[in-house]
Short mmCIF file of C-alpha atoms in Angstrom, two decimals:
data_model
loop_
_atom_site.label_atom_id
_atom_site.label_comp_id
_atom_site.label_asym_id
_atom_site.label_seq_id
_atom_site.Cartn_x
_atom_site.Cartn_y
_atom_site.Cartn_z
CA MET A 820 17.59 0.73 -44.33
CA GLN A 821 18.63 0.37 -40.65
CA VAL A 822 16.04 1.24 -37.78
CA ASP A 823 16.91 2.23 -34.50
CA ALA A 824 16.79 -0.35 -31.80
CA VAL A 825 13.34 -0.83 -30.10
CA ARG A 826 12.93 1.19 -27.18
CA ARG A 827 11.48 -0.25 -23.97
CA VAL A 828 9.11 1.44 -21.48
CA VAL A 829 7.95 -0.01 -18.19
CA LEU A 830 4.64 1.08 -16.93
CA ALA A 831 4.60 0.91 -13.13
CA PRO A 832 2.04 3.19 -11.50
CA ASP A 833 0.41 2.89 -8.26
CA LYS A 834 -3.41 3.38 -8.09
CA PHE A 835 -4.70 6.95 -7.87
CA LYS A 836 -6.86 6.30 -4.96
CA GLY A 837 -10.36 6.52 -4.82
CA THR A 838 -10.18 7.32 -8.63
CA VAL A 839 -8.51 4.91 -10.93
CA SER A 840 -6.81 1.40 -10.38
CA ALA A 841 -3.35 0.73 -11.27
CA GLN A 842 -4.25 -1.84 -13.63
CA ARG A 843 -6.65 0.71 -15.49
CA LEU A 844 -3.65 3.33 -15.47
CA VAL A 845 -1.30 0.81 -17.20
CA ASP A 846 -3.91 0.20 -19.79
CA VAL A 847 -4.59 3.77 -20.71
CA MET A 848 -0.86 4.50 -20.72
CA ALA A 849 -0.17 1.52 -22.89
CA ALA A 850 -2.80 2.37 -25.47
CA ALA A 851 -1.29 5.87 -25.62
CA ILE A 852 2.07 4.75 -26.27
CA ALA A 853 1.14 2.51 -28.98
CA GLU A 854 -0.51 5.53 -30.63
CA GLN A 855 2.49 7.70 -30.19
CA ASN A 856 5.38 5.39 -30.59
CA PRO A 857 4.08 2.03 -32.08
CA ALA A 858 7.55 0.56 -32.11
CA ALA A 859 8.04 0.63 -28.40
CA ALA A 860 8.05 -2.48 -26.28
CA VAL A 861 5.96 -1.75 -23.29
CA SER A 862 6.29 -3.84 -20.00
CA ARG A 863 3.24 -3.80 -17.79
CA LEU A 864 3.87 -3.60 -14.07
CA PRO A 865 0.88 -2.20 -12.13
CA VAL A 866 2.16 -1.77 -8.66
CA ALA A 867 1.12 -1.55 -4.89
CA ASP A 868 2.79 -0.73 -1.66
CA GLY A 869 0.57 -2.45 0.90
CA GLY A 870 -2.45 -0.30 0.54
CA ASP A 871 -5.44 -0.58 -1.72
CA GLY A 872 -4.79 -2.68 -4.79
CA SER A 873 -2.16 -5.24 -3.29
CA VAL A 874 -4.15 -8.30 -4.06
CA ALA A 875 -4.98 -6.81 -7.46
CA ALA A 876 -1.14 -6.59 -7.95
CA ALA A 877 -0.48 -10.03 -6.97
CA LEU A 878 -3.24 -11.15 -9.30
CA SER A 879 -1.68 -9.31 -12.16
CA ALA A 880 1.73 -11.49 -11.29
CA GLY A 881 -0.23 -15.05 -11.60
CA TRP A 882 -1.44 -15.51 -8.09
CA THR A 883 -5.07 -16.82 -7.65
CA ALA A 884 -7.93 -15.01 -5.96
CA VAL A 885 -9.43 -17.00 -3.03
CA SER A 886 -12.47 -16.05 -0.88
CA VAL A 887 -12.24 -16.42 2.90
CA PRO A 888 -14.97 -15.35 5.68
CA ALA A 889 -14.39 -12.13 7.45
CA SER A 890 -16.00 -9.04 9.04
CA ASP A 891 -15.58 -5.31 8.12
CA ALA A 892 -14.69 -2.75 10.42
CA ARG A 893 -18.02 -2.41 11.89
CA GLY A 894 -18.24 -6.02 12.63
CA ALA A 895 -20.82 -7.24 9.68
CA HIS A 896 -20.13 -10.57 8.03
CA THR A 897 -18.54 -10.54 4.65
CA LYS A 898 -16.08 -12.28 2.54
CA ALA A 899 -12.46 -11.12 1.71
CA SER A 900 -10.77 -11.94 -1.44
CA VAL A 901 -7.19 -12.88 -0.75
CA ALA A 902 -4.37 -13.78 -3.18
CA ARG A 903 -2.93 -17.26 -2.94
CA LEU A 904 0.15 -18.91 -4.67
CA GLY A 905 0.86 -22.36 -3.36
CA GLY A 906 1.60 -21.94 0.50
CA ARG A 907 1.80 -18.18 0.28
CA ALA A 908 -1.19 -15.83 0.84
CA ILE A 909 -1.74 -12.22 0.82
CA VAL A 910 -4.41 -10.34 2.79
CA GLU A 911 -5.20 -6.66 1.74
CA VAL A 912 -6.35 -5.13 5.16
CA ALA A 913 -8.14 -2.26 3.06
CA SER A 914 -10.52 -4.58 1.41
CA VAL A 915 -11.30 -6.32 4.81
CA CYS A 916 -11.76 -3.39 7.23
CA GLY A 917 -10.96 -0.34 5.04
CA LEU A 918 -12.70 2.85 4.79
CA GLY A 919 -14.06 2.42 1.18
CA ALA A 920 -16.09 5.38 0.13
CA ARG A 921 -17.60 5.80 3.88
CA ARG A 922 -16.83 9.21 5.73
CA PRO A 923 -17.30 7.94 9.38
CA GLY A 924 -17.59 10.07 12.33
CA PRO A 925 -16.06 9.73 15.93
CA SER A 926 -18.23 6.98 16.92
CA GLU A 927 -17.35 4.82 14.29
CA ALA A 928 -13.67 5.77 14.63
CA ALA A 929 -14.04 4.56 18.35
CA THR A 930 -15.43 1.10 17.51
CA ALA A 931 -13.92 0.21 14.34
CA THR A 932 -12.09 -3.23 14.53
CA THR A 933 -9.51 -5.41 12.74
CA TYR A 934 -11.24 -8.48 13.94
CA GLY A 935 -12.03 -9.55 10.36
CA VAL A 936 -8.48 -9.45 9.41
CA GLY A 937 -7.87 -12.01 12.18
CA GLU A 938 -10.69 -14.21 10.86
CA ALA A 939 -9.25 -14.25 7.36
CA VAL A 940 -5.67 -15.11 8.71
CA ALA A 941 -7.25 -17.94 11.01
CA ALA A 942 -9.01 -19.31 7.76
CA LEU A 943 -5.82 -19.31 5.95
CA LEU A 944 -3.96 -20.92 8.89
CA ASP A 945 -6.55 -23.53 8.96
CA ASP A 946 -5.88 -24.35 5.28
CA GLY A 947 -2.05 -24.92 6.09
CA VAL A 948 -0.82 -21.64 4.53
CA GLU A 949 2.72 -21.32 5.42
CA GLU A 950 3.41 -17.53 4.64
CA ILE A 951 0.97 -14.66 5.18
CA THR A 952 1.64 -10.96 3.92
CA LEU A 953 -0.69 -8.68 5.60
CA ALA A 954 -0.85 -5.55 3.20
CA LEU A 955 -1.37 -2.86 5.83
CA GLY A 956 -2.48 0.21 4.31
CA GLY A 957 -6.10 1.83 4.22
CA SER A 958 -7.45 0.36 7.49
CA ALA A 959 -10.30 2.31 9.05
CA ALA A 960 -9.35 1.10 12.66
CA THR A 961 -7.23 2.50 15.34
CA ASP A 962 -7.67 -0.48 17.69
CA GLY A 963 -3.76 -1.61 18.06
CA GLY A 964 -4.55 -4.74 15.85
CA THR A 965 -6.49 -6.10 19.16
CA GLY A 966 -9.32 -7.22 16.92
CA LEU A 967 -6.76 -9.31 14.85
CA LEU A 968 -5.38 -10.79 18.29
CA SER A 969 -8.85 -11.70 19.55
CA ALA A 970 -10.02 -13.49 16.38
CA LEU A 971 -6.58 -15.40 16.65
CA GLY A 972 -7.57 -16.68 20.04
CA ALA A 973 -5.90 -14.17 22.65
CA ASP A 974 -8.31 -13.42 25.43
CA LEU A 975 -8.35 -9.64 26.34
CA ARG A 976 -10.48 -8.84 29.30
CA ASP A 977 -11.41 -5.69 31.25
CA ALA A 978 -11.14 -5.09 35.07
CA GLN A 979 -14.56 -6.85 35.58
CA ASP A 980 -13.16 -10.01 33.54
CA ARG A 981 -15.45 -9.20 30.51
CA PRO A 982 -14.24 -9.68 27.06
CA LEU A 983 -12.87 -6.17 25.85
CA ALA A 984 -15.26 -4.36 23.69
CA PRO A 985 -14.11 -3.78 20.05
CA GLY A 986 -12.18 -0.67 18.80
CA GLY A 987 -9.56 1.62 20.09
CA ALA A 988 -11.80 3.64 22.45
CA ALA A 989 -12.32 0.53 24.73
CA LEU A 990 -8.18 -0.03 25.14
CA ASN A 991 -7.97 1.86 28.13
CA GLY A 992 -10.14 -0.86 30.02
CA LEU A 993 -7.78 -3.50 28.95
CA ALA A 994 -6.80 -5.39 32.36
CA THR A 995 -5.63 -8.90 31.63
CA VAL A 996 -4.44 -11.04 28.46
CA ARG A 997 -4.40 -14.72 28.02
CA THR A 998 -2.51 -16.18 25.01
CA ALA A 999 -2.73 -19.80 25.65
CA GLY A 1000 -5.60 -20.08 23.26
CA LEU A 1001 -3.74 -18.54 20.28
CA HIS A 1002 -4.04 -20.24 16.88
CA PRO A 1003 -1.47 -23.16 16.98
CA GLY A 1004 -0.65 -22.25 13.26
CA LEU A 1005 0.95 -19.05 14.38
CA ARG A 1006 3.96 -21.07 15.68
CA THR A 1007 5.08 -22.05 12.31
CA VAL A 1008 3.79 -19.42 9.91
CA ARG A 1009 5.71 -16.58 8.35
CA LEU A 1010 4.15 -13.39 9.03
CA VAL A 1011 5.13 -10.54 6.63
CA LEU A 1012 3.89 -7.03 7.70
CA ALA A 1013 3.94 -4.98 4.44
CA CYS A 1014 3.58 -1.23 5.33
CA ASP A 1015 3.71 1.97 3.44
CA VAL A 1016 4.54 4.20 6.44
CA ASP A 1017 7.31 4.35 9.00
CA THR A 1018 4.86 5.81 11.68
CA PRO A 1019 5.35 4.28 15.31
CA MET A 1020 2.20 3.20 16.99
CA VAL A 1021 2.66 5.31 20.13
CA GLY A 1022 4.29 8.74 20.39
CA ALA A 1023 3.90 12.26 19.35
CA ASP A 1024 3.60 11.17 15.89
CA GLY A 1025 1.87 7.87 16.40
CA SER A 1026 -0.92 6.09 14.78
CA ALA A 1027 -3.77 8.08 16.40
CA GLU A 1028 -2.02 11.27 15.91
CA MET A 1029 -1.16 10.89 12.25
CA PHE A 1030 -4.03 8.90 10.89
CA ALA A 1031 -7.09 8.67 13.08
CA ARG A 1032 -8.54 11.99 11.84
CA GLN A 1033 -8.98 10.77 8.37
CA LYS A 1034 -10.93 7.70 9.97
CA GLY A 1035 -13.40 9.94 11.49
CA ALA A 1036 -11.98 10.95 14.78
CA ASP A 1037 -12.20 14.38 16.20
CA ASP A 1038 -9.64 15.89 18.57
CA ASP A 1039 -11.20 14.35 21.69
CA MET A 1040 -11.55 10.92 19.92
CA ILE A 1041 -7.74 11.31 18.87
CA GLY A 1042 -6.97 11.75 22.47
CA ARG A 1043 -8.70 8.87 23.63
CA LEU A 1044 -7.38 6.38 21.03
CA SER A 1045 -3.94 7.79 21.65
CA ALA A 1046 -4.07 6.98 25.42
CA GLY A 1047 -5.61 3.60 24.74
CA LEU A 1048 -2.98 2.56 22.30
CA ALA A 1049 -0.33 3.70 25.04
CA HIS A 1050 -2.20 1.43 27.62
CA ALA A 1051 -2.55 -1.32 25.39
CA ALA A 1052 1.04 -1.28 24.70
CA ASP A 1053 2.07 -1.70 28.20
CA VAL A 1054 -0.35 -4.52 28.86
CA LEU A 1055 -0.02 -6.51 25.80
CA GLU A 1056 3.80 -6.27 25.45
CA ASP A 1057 4.10 -7.68 28.93
CA ALA A 1058 2.17 -10.59 27.94
CA PHE A 1059 3.70 -11.35 24.78
CA GLY A 1060 7.34 -10.29 26.06
CA SER A 1061 7.97 -7.84 23.33
CA ARG A 1062 8.82 -4.73 25.06
CA GLY A 1063 9.32 -1.55 23.04
CA ALA A 1064 7.57 -2.74 19.85
CA ALA A 1065 4.98 0.04 19.94
CA ARG A 1066 7.74 2.70 19.30
CA LEU A 1067 9.31 0.75 16.26
CA PRO A 1068 9.32 2.87 12.82
CA GLY A 1069 6.08 1.15 11.02
CA SER A 1070 4.48 -0.38 14.10
CA GLY A 1071 1.79 2.13 13.63
CA ALA A 1072 0.65 1.10 10.10
CA ALA A 1073 -3.02 0.29 9.92
CA GLY A 1074 -3.81 1.83 13.27
CA GLY A 1075 -1.31 -0.42 14.98
CA LEU A 1076 -2.27 -3.77 13.22
CA ALA A 1077 1.55 -3.61 12.40
CA TRP A 1078 2.23 -3.72 16.00
CA ALA A 1079 -0.02 -6.67 16.89
CA GLY A 1080 1.79 -8.42 14.06
CA LEU A 1081 5.25 -7.79 15.59
CA LEU A 1082 3.77 -9.33 18.91
CA LEU A 1083 2.98 -12.48 16.78
CA GLY A 1084 6.55 -12.71 15.54
CA GLY A 1085 5.81 -10.79 12.30
CA GLN A 1086 8.58 -9.28 10.21
CA LEU A 1087 8.12 -5.59 9.27
CA ARG A 1088 8.91 -4.91 5.48
CA SER A 1089 8.62 -1.90 3.34
CA GLY A 1090 5.31 -2.62 1.29
CA ALA A 1091 6.67 -1.41 -1.86
CA GLU A 1092 9.80 -3.54 -1.59
CA VAL A 1093 7.52 -6.63 -0.94
CA PHE A 1094 5.37 -5.99 -4.03
CA LEU A 1095 8.29 -5.00 -6.31
CA ASP A 1096 9.87 -8.21 -5.30
CA LEU A 1097 6.54 -10.04 -6.15
CA LEU A 1098 6.01 -8.59 -9.37
CA GLY A 1099 9.51 -9.10 -10.62
CA ALA A 1100 10.35 -5.39 -10.89
CA VAL A 1101 14.27 -5.81 -11.07
CA GLU A 1102 14.04 -8.00 -14.12
CA GLU A 1103 11.63 -5.68 -15.70
CA ILE A 1104 13.28 -2.51 -15.10
CA ARG A 1105 16.89 -3.53 -15.75
CA GLY A 1106 17.86 -2.51 -19.33
CA ALA A 1107 14.67 -0.40 -19.91
CA ASP A 1108 14.95 2.97 -21.60
CA LEU A 1109 12.08 4.58 -19.44
CA VAL A 1110 10.01 3.97 -16.55
CA ILE A 1111 6.63 5.71 -16.11
CA THR A 1112 5.32 5.72 -12.45
CA GLY A 1113 2.79 7.62 -10.37
CA GLU A 1114 0.16 7.85 -7.82
CA GLY A 1115 -2.75 9.88 -6.66
CA ARG A 1116 -0.66 12.43 -4.72
CA LEU A 1117 3.13 12.88 -4.63
CA ASP A 1118 4.03 14.65 -1.32
CA GLU A 1119 6.46 14.09 1.68
CA GLN A 1120 4.68 11.09 2.67
CA SER A 1121 5.59 9.43 -0.61
CA LEU A 1122 9.17 9.55 0.60
CA ARG A 1123 8.28 7.37 3.49
CA GLY A 1124 7.69 4.02 1.57
CA LYS A 1125 5.53 4.75 -1.27
CA ALA A 1126 5.66 2.77 -4.46
CA PRO A 1127 6.75 5.70 -6.85
CA VAL A 1128 9.80 6.60 -4.84
CA SER A 1129 10.62 3.17 -4.46
CA ILE A 1130 10.49 2.29 -8.14
CA ALA A 1131 12.48 5.44 -8.87
CA ARG A 1132 15.23 4.50 -6.66
CA LEU A 1133 15.33 1.04 -8.09
CA ALA A 1134 15.35 2.46 -11.58
CA ARG A 1135 18.10 4.88 -10.80
CA SER A 1136 20.29 1.92 -9.57
CA PHE A 1137 20.02 0.66 -13.19
CA GLY A 1138 20.56 3.85 -14.75
CA VAL A 1139 17.14 4.08 -16.20
CA LYS A 1140 15.18 7.18 -16.23
CA THR A 1141 11.94 7.57 -14.38
CA VAL A 1142 9.01 9.98 -14.98
CA ALA A 1143 5.82 10.40 -13.17
CA ILE A 1144 2.34 11.15 -13.67
CA VAL A 1145 0.40 12.13 -10.55
CA GLY A 1146 -2.98 13.48 -9.55
CA SER A 1147 -1.31 16.14 -7.44
CA ASP A 1148 2.21 17.20 -6.91
CA ARG A 1149 2.87 18.49 -3.58
CA LEU A 1150 6.67 17.52 -3.07
CA PRO A 1151 8.60 20.62 -2.10
CA ALA A 1152 10.82 21.99 -4.79
CA THR A 1153 13.66 21.99 -2.47
CA GLU A 1154 13.12 17.97 -1.64
CA GLY A 1155 16.15 16.33 -2.78
CA GLU A 1156 14.38 13.41 -3.79
CA ARG A 1157 12.52 15.18 -6.39
CA ALA A 1158 15.84 14.62 -8.52
CA LEU A 1159 14.48 10.92 -8.58
CA PHE A 1160 12.09 11.90 -11.19
CA ALA A 1161 13.26 13.33 -14.81
CA ASP A 1162 10.00 14.69 -15.22
CA THR A 1163 6.56 14.90 -13.41
CA ILE A 1164 3.26 15.71 -14.86
CA ALA A 1165 0.41 16.82 -12.17
CA LEU A 1166 -3.00 16.39 -13.80
CA ASP A 1167 -4.73 18.75 -11.32
CA ARG A 1168 -2.61 21.48 -12.90
CA ILE A 1169 -4.31 20.63 -16.25
CA ASP A 1170 -7.72 20.21 -14.89
CA PRO A 1171 -8.56 19.98 -10.98
CA ALA A 1172 -11.79 18.19 -11.84
CA CYS A 1173 -9.93 15.09 -12.41
CA ALA A 1174 -9.87 14.40 -8.65
CA THR A 1175 -13.44 13.20 -8.77
CA ASP A 1176 -13.65 12.28 -12.43
CA PRO A 1177 -12.10 8.82 -13.43
CA GLU A 1178 -12.82 9.32 -17.10
CA LEU A 1179 -11.22 12.77 -17.11
CA THR A 1180 -8.42 11.36 -15.16
CA CYS A 1181 -7.92 8.61 -17.78
CA ARG A 1182 -7.89 11.01 -20.67
CA LEU A 1183 -5.33 13.21 -18.85
CA VAL A 1184 -3.15 10.14 -18.05
CA GLY A 1185 -3.16 9.09 -21.80
CA GLN A 1186 -2.16 12.43 -22.91
CA ALA A 1187 0.69 12.90 -20.30
CA ALA A 1188 2.06 9.52 -21.20
CA ARG A 1189 2.24 10.45 -24.93
CA THR A 1190 4.04 13.95 -23.90
CA LEU A 1191 6.64 11.89 -21.53
CA VAL A 1192 7.41 9.40 -24.23
CA GLN A 1193 7.96 12.25 -26.92
CA ALA A 1194 9.94 14.07 -24.69
CA HIS A 1195 12.17 11.30 -23.22
CA LEU A 1196 12.30 8.95 -26.03
CA GLY A 1197 11.18 10.63 -29.21
CA ARG A 1198 9.94 8.91 -32.30
CA PRO A 1199 11.64 5.85 -33.85
CA THR A 1200 13.48 6.98 -37.03
CA ALA A 1201 14.64 5.05 -39.96
CA HIS A 1202 18.13 5.60 -41.77
CA ARG A 1203 19.45 4.53 -44.93
CA ASN A 1204 22.64 2.73 -45.13
CA GLY A 1205 23.26 3.45 -41.56
CA ALA A 1206 23.86 7.06 -41.91
CA ARG A 1207 21.67 9.55 -39.93
CA PRO A 1208 19.82 12.30 -41.92
#
């Protein structure tokens, strides 16, 4: 009796934001595939693109969780869990100064700060870390990273020579900047800015215009934040000698935190590429028979650096078919990049209640995984004497 070669499936979803983690999705998919096709070999690759779940992705790859002091977006003292591997560390902005489950209003959008991210970075520098990756998605702040800069020793003052108040609404009052007190560890650290968007910090499609509304800002506050970011760019870029950084693609990630990182000598990278490298995705995907990816919402924003599209592009380079399970599919039918996915199942078309029900989502993910494996791999068959039936 001859048996077909073992088929290998790579499970590489991102989280369904606010519903199910990437690790949980992988567990559900793996269990469903084991039931549908027990002979299939499954590679587990829960991924991230710089947003929520970035530290968890690193921990799944063998990094270690370390707690460092920080503050949240409202200035309350807390502890942040970062990932460490030797002299390298990953700070997830969403877990330090992220929105979480909160639905803030304009006053919170005005004062939300990235100071806690700077505190976490300073603690890592004090401990001799040589490379720090900032996973930039999910920030509640639109302060241009001025909180981060302040925590790292930059002295930002208003026209009355008072320390600048926290938050993006105060940026219009920025008058002077002193950089002599910056943390000395910044001179040698390699700072990687892992972002999942290509938005600049200022301009018609800048940080405030594109993302501040989801952080609680109304029209008036968006205008104030936008003007503040533009003013801060003029003042701080002169102080740091980095003219034009605020208009670079990606500088607007995390409310301009990426821009502040650029002022400190950081390197912008696609968050998806950073984490695919970290997770060894090339080795996992090369030679596979099928990749199953996914995220909460597939739309045009997904084409600007999100993990599922990056995974599909990588798989295509090796001739491996990619299918997707998503909470919602809003990618236009005419979008050429849709061809990256051999098949897509949108869960909200099966049951819209999945958007707020994690258990229902998991059940539907399991069903979808079985459907996709059956459709694209089929069931293993046994043949006698090498002949097909």
